[in-house]
CSV table of C-alpha atoms in Angstrom, one decimal:
chain,number,residue,atom,x,y,z
A,1329,MET,CA,0.0,0.0,0.0
A,1330,LEU,CA,1.3,3.4,-0.9
A,1331,GLY,CA,2.3,5.6,2.0
A,1332,ALA,CA,3.8,2.9,4.2
A,1333,ALA,CA,7.5,3.1,4.9
A,1334,GLY,CA,9.3,0.9,2.4
A,1335,ALA,CA,6.0,-0.4,1.0
A,1336,GLU,CA,6.4,-2.2,-2.3
A,1337,LEU,CA,3.8,-1.3,-4.9
A,1338,PRO,CA,1.8,-4.1,-6.7
A,1339,GLU,CA,2.3,-4.8,-10.4
A,1340,LEU,CA,0.2,-2.5,-12.6
A,1341,SER,CA,-2.2,-3.5,-15.2
A,1342,VAL,CA,-4.4,-0.7,-16.4
A,1343,GLU,CA,-7.1,-0.2,-19.0
A,1344,HIS,CA,-8.3,3.4,-19.0
A,1345,GLU,CA,-11.6,4.6,-20.3
A,1346,GLY,CA,-12.8,8.1,-21.1
A,1347,ASP,CA,-15.4,9.9,-23.2
A,1348,GLY,CA,-16.5,6.6,-24.8
A,1349,HIS,CA,-13.0,5.8,-26.0
A,1350,GLU,CA,-10.5,3.5,-24.4
A,1351,PHE,CA,-7.1,5.0,-23.8
A,1352,ALA,CA,-4.2,2.9,-25.0
A,1353,ALA,CA,-3.0,0.6,-22.3
A,1354,TYR,CA,0.6,1.1,-21.5
A,1355,ARG,CA,3.7,-0.8,-20.7
A,1356,LEU,CA,6.2,1.6,-19.1
A,1357,VAL,CA,9.7,1.8,-20.7
A,1358,MET,CA,12.2,2.0,-17.9
A,1359,SER,CA,15.7,3.1,-17.7
A,1360,GLU,CA,17.7,4.4,-14.6
A,1361,THR,CA,16.5,4.3,-11.1
A,1362,GLY,CA,16.9,6.7,-8.2
A,1363,SER,CA,15.6,8.2,-5.0
A,1364,LEU,CA,13.3,11.3,-5.4
A,1365,PRO,CA,11.5,13.6,-2.9
A,1366,LEU,CA,7.8,13.6,-3.7
A,1367,PHE,CA,5.4,16.5,-3.8
A,1368,PRO,CA,1.8,15.2,-4.1
A,1369,LEU,CA,-0.6,17.8,-5.7
A,1370,ALA,CA,-4.1,18.0,-7.0
A,1371,SER,CA,-2.7,18.8,-10.4
A,1372,VAL,CA,-0.7,17.0,-13.1
A,1373,LEU,CA,2.7,18.3,-14.4
A,1374,PHE,CA,3.9,17.4,-17.9
A,1375,PRO,CA,7.5,17.5,-19.1
A,1376,GLY,CA,8.3,21.0,-20.3
A,1377,MET,CA,5.3,22.5,-18.5
A,1378,LEU,CA,5.6,25.4,-16.1
A,1379,LEU,CA,3.7,25.2,-12.8
A,1380,PRO,CA,3.4,28.0,-10.2
A,1381,LEU,CA,3.3,26.8,-6.6
A,1382,HIS,CA,2.7,28.6,-3.3
A,1383,ILE,CA,4.9,26.8,-0.7
A,1384,PHE,CA,3.8,27.2,2.9
A,1385,GLU,CA,3.8,23.8,4.6
A,1386,PRO,CA,7.1,23.4,6.7
A,1387,ARG,CA,7.8,20.0,5.1
A,1388,TYR,CA,7.6,21.3,1.6
A,1389,ARG,CA,9.5,24.4,2.5
A,1390,LEU,CA,12.3,22.0,3.6
A,1391,LEU,CA,11.9,20.0,0.4
A,1392,LEU,CA,12.2,23.0,-1.9
A,1393,ASP,CA,15.0,24.6,0.1
A,1394,ARG,CA,17.0,21.5,-0.4
A,1395,ALA,CA,16.1,21.2,-4.0
A,1396,ILE,CA,17.1,24.8,-4.7
A,1397,ARG,CA,20.3,24.7,-2.6
A,1398,ASN,CA,21.5,21.5,-4.2
A,1399,SER,CA,20.1,22.2,-7.7
A,1400,GLU,CA,18.3,18.9,-7.6
A,1401,PRO,CA,14.9,17.9,-9.0
A,1402,PHE,CA,11.9,16.7,-7.0
A,1403,GLY,CA,8.9,14.7,-8.1
A,1404,ILE,CA,5.4,16.0,-8.7
A,1405,VAL,CA,2.6,13.4,-8.5
A,1406,LEU,CA,-1.1,13.6,-8.7
A,1407,ILE,CA,-2.9,12.7,-5.5
A,1408,LYS,CA,-4.9,9.5,-5.8
A,1409,ASN,CA,-6.4,9.5,-2.2
A,1410,GLY,CA,-6.0,11.8,0.7
A,1411,PRO,CA,-5.6,15.6,1.4
A,1412,GLU,CA,-3.3,18.0,-0.5
A,1413,VAL,CA,-2.5,19.9,2.8
A,1414,GLY,CA,-1.6,18.0,5.9
A,1415,GLY,CA,-1.0,14.3,6.2
A,1416,ASN,CA,0.5,11.9,3.7
A,1417,ALA,CA,-1.6,11.7,0.5
A,1418,GLU,CA,-1.5,8.5,-1.6
A,1419,PRO,CA,-0.1,9.5,-5.0
A,1420,HIS,CA,-0.5,7.9,-8.4
A,1421,ARG,CA,2.4,5.8,-9.5
A,1422,VAL,CA,3.5,7.9,-12.5
A,1423,GLY,CA,4.6,11.5,-12.1
A,1424,THR,CA,7.1,14.1,-13.5
A,1425,THR,CA,10.3,15.4,-12.1
A,1426,ALA,CA,10.4,19.1,-11.6
A,1427,ARG,CA,13.1,21.7,-11.2
A,1428,VAL,CA,12.7,25.2,-9.7
A,1429,VAL,CA,13.3,27.9,-12.3
A,1430,GLY,CA,12.1,30.9,-10.3
A,1431,THR,CA,11.3,31.8,-6.7
A,1432,THR,CA,9.9,34.8,-4.8
A,1433,PRO,CA,10.2,34.9,-1.0
A,1434,LEU,CA,7.0,35.7,0.9
A,1435,PRO,CA,6.4,36.7,4.5
A,1436,GLY,CA,6.5,34.0,7.2
A,1437,GLY,CA,8.9,31.7,5.5
A,1438,ARG,CA,6.5,31.1,2.6
A,1439,SER,CA,7.5,31.4,-1.0
A,1440,PHE,CA,6.1,31.4,-4.5
A,1441,ILE,CA,8.0,29.3,-7.0
A,1442,ILE,CA,7.9,28.3,-10.7
A,1443,ALA,CA,8.7,24.7,-11.4
A,1444,ARG,CA,9.4,23.2,-14.8
A,1445,GLY,CA,8.6,19.6,-15.6
A,1446,GLU,CA,11.5,17.5,-17.0
A,1447,ARG,CA,11.0,13.7,-17.2
A,1448,ARG,CA,8.5,11.1,-16.2
A,1449,PHE,CA,9.0,8.5,-13.6
A,1450,GLU,CA,7.2,5.5,-12.0
A,1451,ILE,CA,7.2,5.0,-8.2
A,1452,GLU,CA,8.3,1.6,-7.2
A,1453,ARG,CA,8.5,2.1,-3.4
A,1454,ILE,CA,7.6,4.9,-1.0
A,1455,ASP,CA,9.3,5.8,2.3
A,1456,SER,CA,7.2,8.0,4.6
A,1457,GLU,CA,9.6,7.9,7.6
A,1458,ARG,CA,13.0,9.0,6.2
A,1459,GLU,CA,11.9,12.7,5.8
A,1460,PRO,CA,9.0,14.9,6.8
A,1461,TYR,CA,7.8,14.5,3.1
A,1462,LEU,CA,7.5,11.3,1.1
A,1463,VAL,CA,10.5,9.9,-0.7
A,1464,GLY,CA,10.1,7.6,-3.6
A,1465,GLU,CA,12.3,5.0,-5.1
A,1466,VAL,CA,11.6,5.5,-8.8
A,1467,ARG,CA,12.4,4.3,-12.2
A,1468,TYR,CA,12.6,7.0,-14.9
A,1469,ILE,CA,10.6,6.4,-18.1
A,1470,ASP,CA,12.1,6.8,-21.5
A,1471,GLU,CA,10.1,8.3,-24.3
A,1472,ASP,CA,9.2,6.2,-27.3
A,1473,ASP,CA,7.6,8.1,-30.2
A,1474,GLY,CA,6.2,5.1,-31.9
A,1475,ALA,CA,5.0,4.9,-35.5
A,1476,GLU,CA,3.3,7.8,-37.3
A,1477,ALA,CA,4.1,10.2,-34.4
A,1478,SER,CA,5.0,13.1,-36.7
A,1479,GLU,CA,1.8,12.9,-38.7
A,1480,LEU,CA,-0.2,12.6,-35.5
A,1481,ALA,CA,1.6,15.7,-34.1
A,1482,ASP,CA,0.6,17.7,-37.2
A,1483,ARG,CA,-3.0,16.6,-36.8
A,1484,ALA,CA,-3.0,17.4,-33.1
A,1485,ALA,CA,-1.5,20.9,-33.7
A,1486,ASP,CA,-4.2,21.6,-36.3
A,1487,ALA,CA,-7.0,20.5,-33.9
A,1488,PHE,CA,-5.3,22.5,-31.1
A,1489,GLY,CA,-5.4,25.6,-33.3
A,1490,ASP,CA,-9.2,25.2,-33.7
A,1491,TYR,CA,-9.4,24.7,-29.9
A,1492,LEU,CA,-7.6,28.0,-29.2
A,1493,THR,CA,-9.8,29.8,-31.8
A,1494,GLY,CA,-12.9,28.5,-30.0
A,1495,ILE,CA,-11.5,29.6,-26.6
A,1496,LEU,CA,-10.9,33.1,-27.8
A,1497,ALA,CA,-14.3,33.3,-29.4
A,1498,THR,CA,-16.0,32.6,-26.1
A,1499,SER,CA,-14.0,35.2,-24.2
A,1500,THR,CA,-13.6,39.0,-24.2
A,1501,ASP,CA,-9.8,38.6,-24.7
A,1502,ALA,CA,-8.8,40.7,-27.7
A,1503,ARG,CA,-5.4,39.1,-28.2
A,1504,THR,CA,-4.6,37.8,-31.7
A,1505,GLY,CA,-2.1,35.2,-32.8
A,1506,SER,CA,-1.3,31.8,-31.4
A,1507,PRO,CA,1.6,29.7,-30.2
A,1508,LEU,CA,1.1,27.2,-33.0
A,1509,GLY,CA,4.4,28.1,-34.8
A,1510,GLU,CA,6.4,27.4,-31.6
A,1511,LEU,CA,4.3,24.3,-31.0
A,1512,ARG,CA,5.0,22.8,-34.5
A,1513,ASP,CA,8.8,23.4,-34.0
A,1514,GLY,CA,8.8,20.8,-31.1
A,1515,THR,CA,9.3,17.1,-31.3
A,1516,PRO,CA,6.1,14.9,-31.4
A,1517,ALA,CA,6.6,14.1,-27.7
A,1518,GLU,CA,6.9,17.9,-26.9
A,1519,VAL,CA,3.8,18.6,-29.0
A,1520,SER,CA,1.8,15.9,-27.1
A,1521,TYR,CA,2.8,17.4,-23.7
A,1522,ARG,CA,2.3,21.0,-24.7
A,1523,ILE,CA,-1.2,20.3,-25.9
A,1524,ALA,CA,-2.1,18.1,-23.0
A,1525,GLY,CA,-0.9,20.9,-20.6
A,1526,GLY,CA,-3.0,23.5,-22.5
A,1527,LEU,CA,-6.3,21.6,-22.6
A,1528,GLY,CA,-9.0,22.4,-20.1
A,1529,ILE,CA,-9.6,18.8,-19.0
A,1530,ASP,CA,-9.8,17.3,-15.6
A,1531,ALA,CA,-6.9,15.9,-13.7
A,1532,SER,CA,-7.8,12.3,-14.2
A,1533,GLU,CA,-7.7,12.7,-18.0
A,1534,ARG,CA,-4.4,14.5,-17.7
A,1535,GLN,CA,-3.0,11.6,-15.7
A,1536,ARG,CA,-4.0,9.1,-18.3
A,1537,LEU,CA,-2.1,11.1,-20.9
A,1538,LEU,CA,0.9,11.3,-18.7
A,1539,GLU,CA,0.8,7.5,-18.1
A,1540,THR,CA,0.6,6.7,-21.8
A,1541,GLU,CA,3.9,5.1,-22.6
A,1542,ARG,CA,4.5,6.1,-26.3
A,1543,THR,CA,4.1,9.4,-28.0
A,1544,ALA,CA,1.9,8.1,-30.9
A,1545,PRO,CA,-0.9,6.6,-28.7
A,1546,ARG,CA,-0.7,9.8,-26.5
A,1547,LEU,CA,-1.3,12.0,-29.5
A,1548,GLU,CA,-4.2,9.8,-30.6
A,1549,SER,CA,-5.8,10.3,-27.2
A,1550,VAL,CA,-5.1,14.1,-27.4
A,1551,ILE,CA,-6.8,14.2,-30.8
A,1552,ARG,CA,-9.9,12.4,-29.5
A,1553,LEU,CA,-10.0,14.8,-26.6
A,1554,LEU,CA,-9.7,17.8,-28.9
A,1555,VAL,CA,-12.5,16.5,-31.1
A,1556,ARG,CA,-14.7,16.4,-28.1
A,1557,GLU,CA,-13.7,19.8,-26.7
A,1558,ASN,CA,-13.9,21.5,-30.1
A,1559,THR,CA,-17.5,20.1,-30.6
A,1560,LEU,CA,-18.5,21.5,-27.2
A,1561,LEU,CA,-16.8,24.9,-28.0
A,1562,LYS,CA,-18.6,25.2,-31.3
A,1563,GLU,CA,-21.9,24.6,-29.6
A,1564,LEU,CA,-21.1,27.2,-27.0
A,1565,VAL,CA,-20.1,29.7,-29.6
A,1566,LEU,CA,-23.3,29.2,-31.6
A,1567,ARG,CA,-25.4,29.8,-28.4
A,1568,LEU,CA,-23.4,33.0,-27.6
A,1569,ARG,CA,-23.6,34.3,-31.1
A,1570,ALA,CA,-27.4,33.7,-31.1
A,1571,ARG,CA,-27.5,36.0,-28.1
A,1572,GLY,CA,-25.2,38.5,-29.7
A,1573,GLU,CA,-22.5,38.0,-27.0
A,1574,THR,CA,-19.5,37.0,-29.2
A,1575,PRO,CA,-18.1,37.8,-32.6
A,1576,PRO,CA,-18.3,35.1,-35.3
A,1577,LEU,CA,-15.4,32.6,-35.7
A,1578,ASN,CA,-13.0,33.4,-38.5
């Protein structure tokens, strides 16, 4: 059971379901192992994604102080069970290493930090007694693009462009342009993570994407989610336009 000192986790066999489609089952590709301080949160961090954090609990102030002082990463994992503040929450098995790239001290020993996701890992064992925070023995997960990843990345980028257009059409934000040029310059894996991080989906769907082993199946899941979200956005835009509350889509 997760959370017990030195507890060994059971073998994993998962079939995910969502929005009527089955997410690709995954077999994690492993490489090196290591010990990693863990920061369970109610949100998912993807590789390359920036995440702002308000650090106020003493145990996480200690964790971040050590990470900054030693220029070392820590692990961000989505909470599976338990509270985000106080106590030891049970995390999901797959998370992302993070490194502090910006920090602002606040009164009372608190701080505001910006963390950047780096690489995925799977927790093999958790120690809840070594430190005030959880420490995981982890295996780092290598990225495997899989077949047709480049073509899928282009399709996903096109669909994400429609998604951004729909978001702008439902808001009063007058900004123009989009980050699609920068998005298309990335590798298929980077495209999959950037889109996953930019979608307004719930944490469980984000976690499924993070856990998907290869890039190509992850992009296929991203495209399915974009089809769903774009359909909902178009329906919303039509209702708003009927009430004269938004300009027409270009």
